[in-house]
PDB file of C-alpha atoms in Angstrom:
ATOM      1  CA  GLY L 972     191.730  59.102  99.632  1.00  0.00           C
ATOM      2  CA  ALA L 973     194.584  60.187  97.571  1.00  0.00           C
ATOM      3  CA  VAL L 974     196.107  57.478  95.086  1.00  0.00           C
ATOM      4  CA  VAL L 975     199.144  57.230  92.899  1.00  0.00           C
ATOM      5  CA  SER L 976     198.650  55.039  90.251  1.00  0.00           C
ATOM      6  CA  GLN L 977     202.117  53.839  88.569  1.00  0.00           C
ATOM      7  CA  HIS L 978     202.727  52.374  85.041  1.00  0.00           C
ATOM      8  CA  PRO L 979     203.781  49.739  84.064  1.00  0.00           C
ATOM      9  CA  SER L 980     204.040  47.599  87.434  1.00  0.00           C
ATOM     10  CA  TRP L 981     206.648  45.542  85.688  1.00  0.00           C
ATOM     11  CA  VAL L 982     208.577  45.871  82.548  1.00  0.00           C
ATOM     12  CA  ILE L 983     211.685  43.324  80.745  1.00  0.00           C
ATOM     13  CA  CYS L 984     213.436  45.501  78.549  1.00  0.00           C
ATOM     14  CA  LYS L 985     216.882  44.492  76.999  1.00  0.00           C
ATOM     15  CA  SER L 986     219.754  46.321  77.497  1.00  0.00           C
ATOM     16  CA  GLY L 987     220.458  49.752  75.605  1.00  0.00           C
ATOM     17  CA  THR L 988     217.070  50.303  75.110  1.00  0.00           C
ATOM     18  CA  SER L 989     214.551  53.406  77.516  1.00  0.00           C
ATOM     19  CA  VAL L 990     212.224  52.490  79.280  1.00  0.00           C
ATOM     20  CA  LYS L 991     209.237  54.889  80.939  1.00  0.00           C
ATOM     21  CA  ILE L 992     207.604  54.614  83.660  1.00  0.00           C
ATOM     22  CA  GLU L 993     204.786  56.859  84.689  1.00  0.00           C
ATOM     23  CA  CYS L 994     203.495  58.080  87.974  1.00  0.00           C
ATOM     24  CA  ARG L 995     199.885  59.981  88.022  1.00  0.00           C
ATOM     25  CA  SER L 996     197.935  61.052  90.654  1.00  0.00           C
ATOM     26  CA  LEU L 997     194.391  60.387  90.081  1.00  0.00           C
ATOM     27  CA  ASP L 998     192.327  62.495  92.642  1.00  0.00           C
ATOM     28  CA  PHE L 999     194.621  65.293  93.438  1.00  0.00           C
ATOM     29  CA  GLN L1000     197.379  67.871  91.948  1.00  0.00           C
ATOM     30  CA  ALA L1001     200.189  66.967  93.284  1.00  0.00           C
ATOM     31  CA  THR L1002     202.823  69.763  92.975  1.00  0.00           C
ATOM     32  CA  THR L1003     205.721  67.575  94.154  1.00  0.00           C
ATOM     33  CA  MET L1004     206.391  63.790  93.208  1.00  0.00           C
ATOM     34  CA  PHE L1005     209.338  61.722  94.698  1.00  0.00           C
ATOM     35  CA  TRP L1006     211.181  58.762  92.836  1.00  0.00           C
ATOM     36  CA  TYR L1007     212.604  56.192  94.664  1.00  0.00           C
ATOM     37  CA  ARG L1008     214.619  53.025  93.658  1.00  0.00           C
ATOM     38  CA  GLN L1009     214.815  50.146  96.059  1.00  0.00           C
ATOM     39  CA  PHE L1010     216.919  47.086  95.870  1.00  0.00           C
ATOM     40  CA  PRO L1011     215.776  43.667  97.170  1.00  0.00           C
ATOM     41  CA  LYS L1012     215.244  43.495 100.753  1.00  0.00           C
ATOM     42  CA  GLN L1013     216.608  46.856 101.122  1.00  0.00           C
ATOM     43  CA  SER L1014     215.212  50.275 101.936  1.00  0.00           C
ATOM     44  CA  LEU L1015     213.966  53.082  99.248  1.00  0.00           C
ATOM     45  CA  MET L1016     216.456  55.393  98.175  1.00  0.00           C
ATOM     46  CA  LEU L1017     215.497  58.790  97.125  1.00  0.00           C
ATOM     47  CA  MET L1018     216.377  59.673  93.751  1.00  0.00           C
ATOM     48  CA  ALA L1019     214.883  62.895  92.678  1.00  0.00           C
ATOM     49  CA  THR L1020     212.119  65.164  93.780  1.00  0.00           C
ATOM     50  CA  SER L1021     210.463  66.329  90.351  1.00  0.00           C
ATOM     51  CA  ASN L1022     208.659  69.836  90.698  1.00  0.00           C
ATOM     52  CA  GLU L1023     205.715  70.616  88.157  1.00  0.00           C
ATOM     53  CA  GLY L1024     207.159  72.970  85.446  1.00  0.00           C
ATOM     54  CA  SER L1025     210.881  72.969  86.794  1.00  0.00           C
ATOM     55  CA  LYS L1026     213.637  70.929  86.634  1.00  0.00           C
ATOM     56  CA  ALA L1027     214.153  67.559  89.100  1.00  0.00           C
ATOM     57  CA  THR L1028     216.179  67.822  91.833  1.00  0.00           C
ATOM     58  CA  TYR L1029     218.544  64.815  92.193  1.00  0.00           C
ATOM     59  CA  GLU L1030     220.428  63.503  94.847  1.00  0.00           C
ATOM     60  CA  GLN L1031     223.820  63.038  94.959  1.00  0.00           C
ATOM     61  CA  GLY L1032     225.210  60.218  93.054  1.00  0.00           C
ATOM     62  CA  VAL L1033     222.280  59.571  90.550  1.00  0.00           C
ATOM     63  CA  GLU L1034     222.730  60.594  86.906  1.00  0.00           C
ATOM     64  CA  LYS L1035     220.474  63.008  85.837  1.00  0.00           C
ATOM     65  CA  ASP L1036     221.068  61.927  82.104  1.00  0.00           C
ATOM     66  CA  LYS L1037     220.577  58.343  82.916  1.00  0.00           C
ATOM     67  CA  PHE L1038     217.264  58.854  85.216  1.00  0.00           C
ATOM     68  CA  LEU L1039     215.326  61.429  83.022  1.00  0.00           C
ATOM     69  CA  ILE L1040     212.367  63.219  85.279  1.00  0.00           C
ATOM     70  CA  ASN L1041     209.676  65.106  83.495  1.00  0.00           C
ATOM     71  CA  HIS L1042     206.809  66.920  85.721  1.00  0.00           C
ATOM     72  CA  ALA L1043     204.978  68.204  82.827  1.00  0.00           C
ATOM     73  CA  SER L1044     201.409  68.543  84.697  1.00  0.00           C
ATOM     74  CA  LEU L1045     200.274  68.284  88.551  1.00  0.00           C
ATOM     75  CA  THR L1046     198.978  65.065  87.796  1.00  0.00           C
ATOM     76  CA  LEU L1047     201.817  63.366  85.911  1.00  0.00           C
ATOM     77  CA  SER L1048     205.570  62.490  86.584  1.00  0.00           C
ATOM     78  CA  THR L1049     207.596  60.385  84.512  1.00  0.00           C
ATOM     79  CA  LEU L1050     210.965  58.211  85.038  1.00  0.00           C
ATOM     80  CA  THR L1051     212.956  57.346  81.826  1.00  0.00           C
ATOM     81  CA  VAL L1052     215.696  54.984  82.434  1.00  0.00           C
ATOM     82  CA  THR L1053     217.589  55.916  79.477  1.00  0.00           C
ATOM     83  CA  SER L1054     220.324  53.102  77.546  1.00  0.00           C
ATOM     84  CA  ALA L1055     218.789  50.479  80.190  1.00  0.00           C
ATOM     85  CA  HIS L1056     221.817  47.962  81.884  1.00  0.00           C
ATOM     86  CA  PRO L1057     221.278  45.049  84.111  1.00  0.00           C
ATOM     87  CA  GLU L1058     222.725  47.106  86.926  1.00  0.00           C
ATOM     88  CA  ASP L1059     219.789  49.624  86.647  1.00  0.00           C
ATOM     89  CA  SER L1060     216.979  46.611  87.158  1.00  0.00           C
ATOM     90  CA  SER L1061     215.176  47.795  89.842  1.00  0.00           C
ATOM     91  CA  PHE L1062     212.099  48.196  91.744  1.00  0.00           C
ATOM     92  CA  TYR L1063     211.283  51.956  91.082  1.00  0.00           C
ATOM     93  CA  ILE L1064     208.517  53.882  93.429  1.00  0.00           C
ATOM     94  CA  CYS L1065     206.697  57.368  92.901  1.00  0.00           C
ATOM     95  CA  SER L1066     205.339  59.269  95.733  1.00  0.00           C
ATOM     96  CA  ALA L1067     202.998  62.310  95.495  1.00  0.00           C
ATOM     97  CA  ARG L1068     202.526  65.397  97.468  1.00  0.00           C
ATOM     98  CA  ALA L1069     199.319  67.214  97.477  1.00  0.00           C
ATOM     99  CA  ALA L1070     199.510  70.602  96.977  1.00  0.00           C
ATOM    100  CA  GLY L1071     198.084  72.245 100.537  1.00  0.00           C
ATOM    101  CA  GLY L1072     199.348  73.891 103.693  1.00  0.00           C
ATOM    102  CA  ILE L1073     202.262  72.280 105.511  1.00  0.00           C
ATOM    103  CA  PHE L1074     200.529  71.208 108.186  1.00  0.00           C
ATOM    104  CA  SER L1075     197.407  70.292 106.180  1.00  0.00           C
ATOM    105  CA  GLY L1076     196.511  66.681 105.579  1.00  0.00           C
ATOM    106  CA  ALA L1077     197.261  67.178 101.698  1.00  0.00           C
ATOM    107  CA  ASN L1078     201.163  67.294 102.994  1.00  0.00           C
ATOM    108  CA  VAL L1079     201.125  63.280 103.645  1.00  0.00           C
ATOM    109  CA  LEU L1080     202.754  61.424 101.042  1.00  0.00           C
ATOM    110  CA  THR L1081     201.282  58.881  98.822  1.00  0.00           C
ATOM    111  CA  PHE L1082     203.336  56.336  97.141  1.00  0.00           C
ATOM    112  CA  GLY L1083     202.531  54.581  93.803  1.00  0.00           C
ATOM    113  CA  ALA L1084     202.357  50.548  93.889  1.00  0.00           C
ATOM    114  CA  GLY L1085     205.816  50.067  92.330  1.00  0.00           C
ATOM    115  CA  SER L1086     207.183  49.151  88.777  1.00  0.00           C
ATOM    116  CA  ARG L1087     209.883  46.205  88.638  1.00  0.00           C
ATOM    117  CA  LEU L1088     212.376  46.928  86.335  1.00  0.00           C
ATOM    118  CA  THR L1089     214.554  43.815  84.330  1.00  0.00           C
ATOM    119  CA  VAL L1090     216.906  44.536  82.137  1.00  0.00           C
ATOM    120  CA  LEU L1091     218.303  41.509  80.059  1.00  0.00           C
TER     121      LEU L1091
ATOM    122  CA  GLY O1259     221.676  65.855 106.600  1.00  0.00           C
ATOM    123  CA  GLU O1260     218.996  63.118 108.461  1.00  0.00           C
ATOM    124  CA  ASN O1261     219.840  59.647 109.358  1.00  0.00           C
ATOM    125  CA  VAL O1262     217.428  57.279 110.492  1.00  0.00           C
ATOM    126  CA  GLU O1263     218.139  54.154 112.245  1.00  0.00           C
ATOM    127  CA  GLN O1264     215.660  51.225 112.803  1.00  0.00           C
ATOM    128  CA  HIS O1265     215.635  48.300 114.593  1.00  0.00           C
ATOM    129  CA  PRO O1266     215.065  45.060 114.528  1.00  0.00           C
ATOM    130  CA  SER O1267     215.877  44.191 110.973  1.00  0.00           C
ATOM    131  CA  THR O1268     213.688  41.770 111.513  1.00  0.00           C
ATOM    132  CA  LEU O1269     211.055  40.736 113.888  1.00  0.00           C
ATOM    133  CA  SER O1270     208.844  36.975 114.299  1.00  0.00           C
ATOM    134  CA  VAL O1271     206.143  37.185 116.864  1.00  0.00           C
ATOM    135  CA  GLN O1272     203.197  35.166 117.788  1.00  0.00           C
ATOM    136  CA  GLU O1273     199.953  36.192 116.755  1.00  0.00           C
ATOM    137  CA  GLY O1274     198.053  37.790 118.967  1.00  0.00           C
ATOM    138  CA  ASP O1275     201.823  38.795 120.973  1.00  0.00           C
ATOM    139  CA  SER O1276     202.869  42.619 120.115  1.00  0.00           C
ATOM    140  CA  ALA O1277     205.348  43.940 118.485  1.00  0.00           C
ATOM    141  CA  VAL O1278     207.648  46.959 118.655  1.00  0.00           C
ATOM    142  CA  ILE O1279     210.046  48.733 116.380  1.00  0.00           C
ATOM    143  CA  LYS O1280     211.974  51.547 117.244  1.00  0.00           C
ATOM    144  CA  CYS O1281     214.019  54.495 115.264  1.00  0.00           C
ATOM    145  CA  THR O1282     216.278  57.268 116.239  1.00  0.00           C
ATOM    146  CA  TYR O1283     216.923  59.996 114.299  1.00  0.00           C
ATOM    147  CA  SER O1284     219.769  62.584 113.735  1.00  0.00           C
ATOM    148  CA  ASP O1285     218.348  65.875 112.745  1.00  0.00           C
ATOM    149  CA  SER O1286     216.619  67.707 115.589  1.00  0.00           C
ATOM    150  CA  ALA O1287     214.976  69.966 113.275  1.00  0.00           C
ATOM    151  CA  SER O1288     212.706  66.803 112.088  1.00  0.00           C
ATOM    152  CA  ASN O1289     209.523  67.061 113.043  1.00  0.00           C
ATOM    153  CA  TYR O1290     207.179  64.705 110.865  1.00  0.00           C
ATOM    154  CA  PHE O1291     207.237  60.916 111.584  1.00  0.00           C
ATOM    155  CA  PRO O1292     205.571  58.508 109.132  1.00  0.00           C
ATOM    156  CA  TRP O1293     205.549  54.631 109.309  1.00  0.00           C
ATOM    157  CA  TYR O1294     204.733  52.695 106.163  1.00  0.00           C
ATOM    158  CA  LYS O1295     203.894  48.881 105.635  1.00  0.00           C
ATOM    159  CA  GLN O1296     205.012  47.288 102.729  1.00  0.00           C
ATOM    160  CA  GLU O1297     203.852  43.989 101.112  1.00  0.00           C
ATOM    161  CA  LEU O1298     205.714  42.171  98.801  1.00  0.00           C
ATOM    162  CA  GLY O1299     205.650  43.518  95.062  1.00  0.00           C
ATOM    163  CA  LYS O1300     203.838  46.525  96.121  1.00  0.00           C
ATOM    164  CA  GLY O1301     204.701  50.171  97.368  1.00  0.00           C
ATOM    165  CA  PRO O1302     204.783  51.374 100.836  1.00  0.00           C
ATOM    166  CA  GLN O1303     201.344  52.393 102.511  1.00  0.00           C
ATOM    167  CA  LEU O1304     200.744  54.897 105.283  1.00  0.00           C
ATOM    168  CA  ILE O1305     199.633  52.926 108.464  1.00  0.00           C
ATOM    169  CA  ILE O1306     199.838  55.942 110.882  1.00  0.00           C
ATOM    170  CA  ASP O1307     202.324  59.169 111.480  1.00  0.00           C
ATOM    171  CA  ILE O1308     202.683  61.711 114.345  1.00  0.00           C
ATOM    172  CA  ARG O1309     204.192  65.249 114.394  1.00  0.00           C
ATOM    173  CA  SER O1310     206.243  66.783 116.853  1.00  0.00           C
ATOM    174  CA  ASN O1311     204.052  68.445 118.809  1.00  0.00           C
ATOM    175  CA  VAL O1312     202.600  64.936 119.959  1.00  0.00           C
ATOM    176  CA  GLY O1313     203.866  62.621 122.071  1.00  0.00           C
ATOM    177  CA  GLU O1314     201.826  59.548 121.230  1.00  0.00           C
ATOM    178  CA  LYS O1315     198.737  58.467 118.703  1.00  0.00           C
ATOM    179  CA  LYS O1316     196.947  55.529 118.887  1.00  0.00           C
ATOM    180  CA  ASP O1317     194.865  54.122 115.868  1.00  0.00           C
ATOM    181  CA  GLN O1318     193.089  51.010 116.816  1.00  0.00           C
ATOM    182  CA  ARG O1319     195.396  48.170 117.105  1.00  0.00           C
ATOM    183  CA  ILE O1320     198.664  50.444 116.348  1.00  0.00           C
ATOM    184  CA  ALA O1321     200.199  53.393 118.313  1.00  0.00           C
ATOM    185  CA  VAL O1322     203.602  55.665 117.571  1.00  0.00           C
ATOM    186  CA  THR O1323     205.403  57.316 120.632  1.00  0.00           C
ATOM    187  CA  LEU O1324     207.958  59.774 120.321  1.00  0.00           C
ATOM    188  CA  ASN O1325     210.379  61.195 122.376  1.00  0.00           C
ATOM    189  CA  LYS O1326     211.820  64.260 121.074  1.00  0.00           C
ATOM    190  CA  THR O1327     214.522  64.914 123.786  1.00  0.00           C
ATOM    191  CA  ALA O1328     216.184  61.427 122.588  1.00  0.00           C
ATOM    192  CA  LYS O1329     215.341  61.728 119.131  1.00  0.00           C
ATOM    193  CA  HIS O1330     213.454  58.366 119.018  1.00  0.00           C
ATOM    194  CA  PHE O1331     210.437  57.102 118.090  1.00  0.00           C
ATOM    195  CA  SER O1332     208.540  53.874 118.025  1.00  0.00           C
ATOM    196  CA  LEU O1333     205.456  51.983 116.626  1.00  0.00           C
ATOM    197  CA  HIS O1334     203.884  49.064 118.695  1.00  0.00           C
ATOM    198  CA  ILE O1335     201.629  46.709 117.462  1.00  0.00           C
ATOM    199  CA  THR O1336     199.020  44.855 119.660  1.00  0.00           C
ATOM    200  CA  GLU O1337     197.428  41.457 119.123  1.00  0.00           C
ATOM    201  CA  THR O1338     199.372  41.027 115.962  1.00  0.00           C
ATOM    202  CA  GLN O1339     197.845  39.011 113.120  1.00  0.00           C
ATOM    203  CA  PRO O1340     199.002  37.066 110.481  1.00  0.00           C
ATOM    204  CA  GLU O1341     198.121  39.712 107.938  1.00  0.00           C
ATOM    205  CA  ASP O1342     200.525  42.143 109.733  1.00  0.00           C
ATOM    206  CA  SER O1343     203.478  40.342 107.991  1.00  0.00           C
ATOM    207  CA  ALA O1344     205.309  43.034 105.743  1.00  0.00           C
ATOM    208  CA  VAL O1345     208.173  45.213 105.986  1.00  0.00           C
ATOM    209  CA  TYR O1346     207.666  48.390 107.989  1.00  0.00           C
ATOM    210  CA  PHE O1347     209.721  51.618 107.459  1.00  0.00           C
ATOM    211  CA  CYS O1348     209.683  54.715 109.681  1.00  0.00           C
ATOM    212  CA  ALA O1349     210.749  57.971 108.034  1.00  0.00           C
ATOM    213  CA  ALA O1350     211.359  61.387 109.063  1.00  0.00           C
ATOM    214  CA  SER O1351     211.264  64.676 107.694  1.00  0.00           C
ATOM    215  CA  ILE O1352     210.949  68.429 107.972  1.00  0.00           C
ATOM    216  CA  LEU O1353     207.309  69.611 107.224  1.00  0.00           C
ATOM    217  CA  VAL O1354     208.457  72.290 104.886  1.00  0.00           C
ATOM    218  CA  ALA O1355     208.280  72.768 101.086  1.00  0.00           C
ATOM    219  CA  GLY O1356     209.451  69.880  99.787  1.00  0.00           C
ATOM    220  CA  ASN O1357     208.809  66.957 102.717  1.00  0.00           C
ATOM    221  CA  LYS O1358     211.907  65.352 102.009  1.00  0.00           C
ATOM    222  CA  LEU O1359     211.404  61.808 103.706  1.00  0.00           C
ATOM    223  CA  THR O1360     214.546  60.016 104.852  1.00  0.00           C
ATOM    224  CA  PHE O1361     213.842  56.216 105.728  1.00  0.00           C
ATOM    225  CA  GLY O1362     214.971  53.769 108.078  1.00  0.00           C
ATOM    226  CA  GLY O1363     216.628  50.382 106.892  1.00  0.00           C
ATOM    227  CA  GLY O1364     213.218  48.922 107.352  1.00  0.00           C
ATOM    228  CA  THR O1365     211.771  45.547 110.151  1.00  0.00           C
ATOM    229  CA  ARG O1366     210.462  42.307 108.249  1.00  0.00           C
ATOM    230  CA  VAL O1367     207.567  41.444 110.446  1.00  0.00           C
ATOM    231  CA  LEU O1368     206.604  37.968 110.489  1.00  0.00           C
ATOM    232  CA  VAL O1369     203.507  36.761 112.442  1.00  0.00           C
ATOM    233  CA  LYS O1370     203.401  32.921 113.150  1.00  0.00           C
ATOM    234  CA  PRO O1371     199.730  31.820 113.328  1.00  0.00           C
TER     235      PRO O1371
END
């Protein structure tokens, strides 16, 4: 089945530094990837939609200059948290949708295992 | 935009009993309803999904029902086992380009042995 790999699974950084999280689709091409943020014991909040070869679409309230998204290939999207601060500490999860017809099984989203960011 | 509400937020059941989680959605255009299971420290895993042209779908101990008129859908887990303990999320979306999911708030299920 479809597999999405996220790296790193956890990262600790100092305040003011930038952190990059990678999301890779291992056995399929993903034209669209989504980035979510999840606080403890809460639901997933969509941050942005990443489309291969074009600019990401950010949800309302998400700072695009703070959370840089690059989707340079059909198998890789990256999220960079710039100048991280303690309030950016969270669980970041990506998901990917395979290329395919609207009602094809390939339209199902597959999630990565998540990346836990802790900013000191 | 779409709004998905999920109940209950926590559910404790005895091993072997059934668990039912209910979700309601607001956008009548939504036509795809997946359910995800998330274990501690991991990403969500799709366990079952249903499209709007189907009223019920079953996969072994898991079943999902959909009532389009009332705009609600439910997850049923029968013969619960301790390994069913996790957080379950329902979601809704419109199956067009993008497939942006709107998640419910989640249900923490604890199956007591």
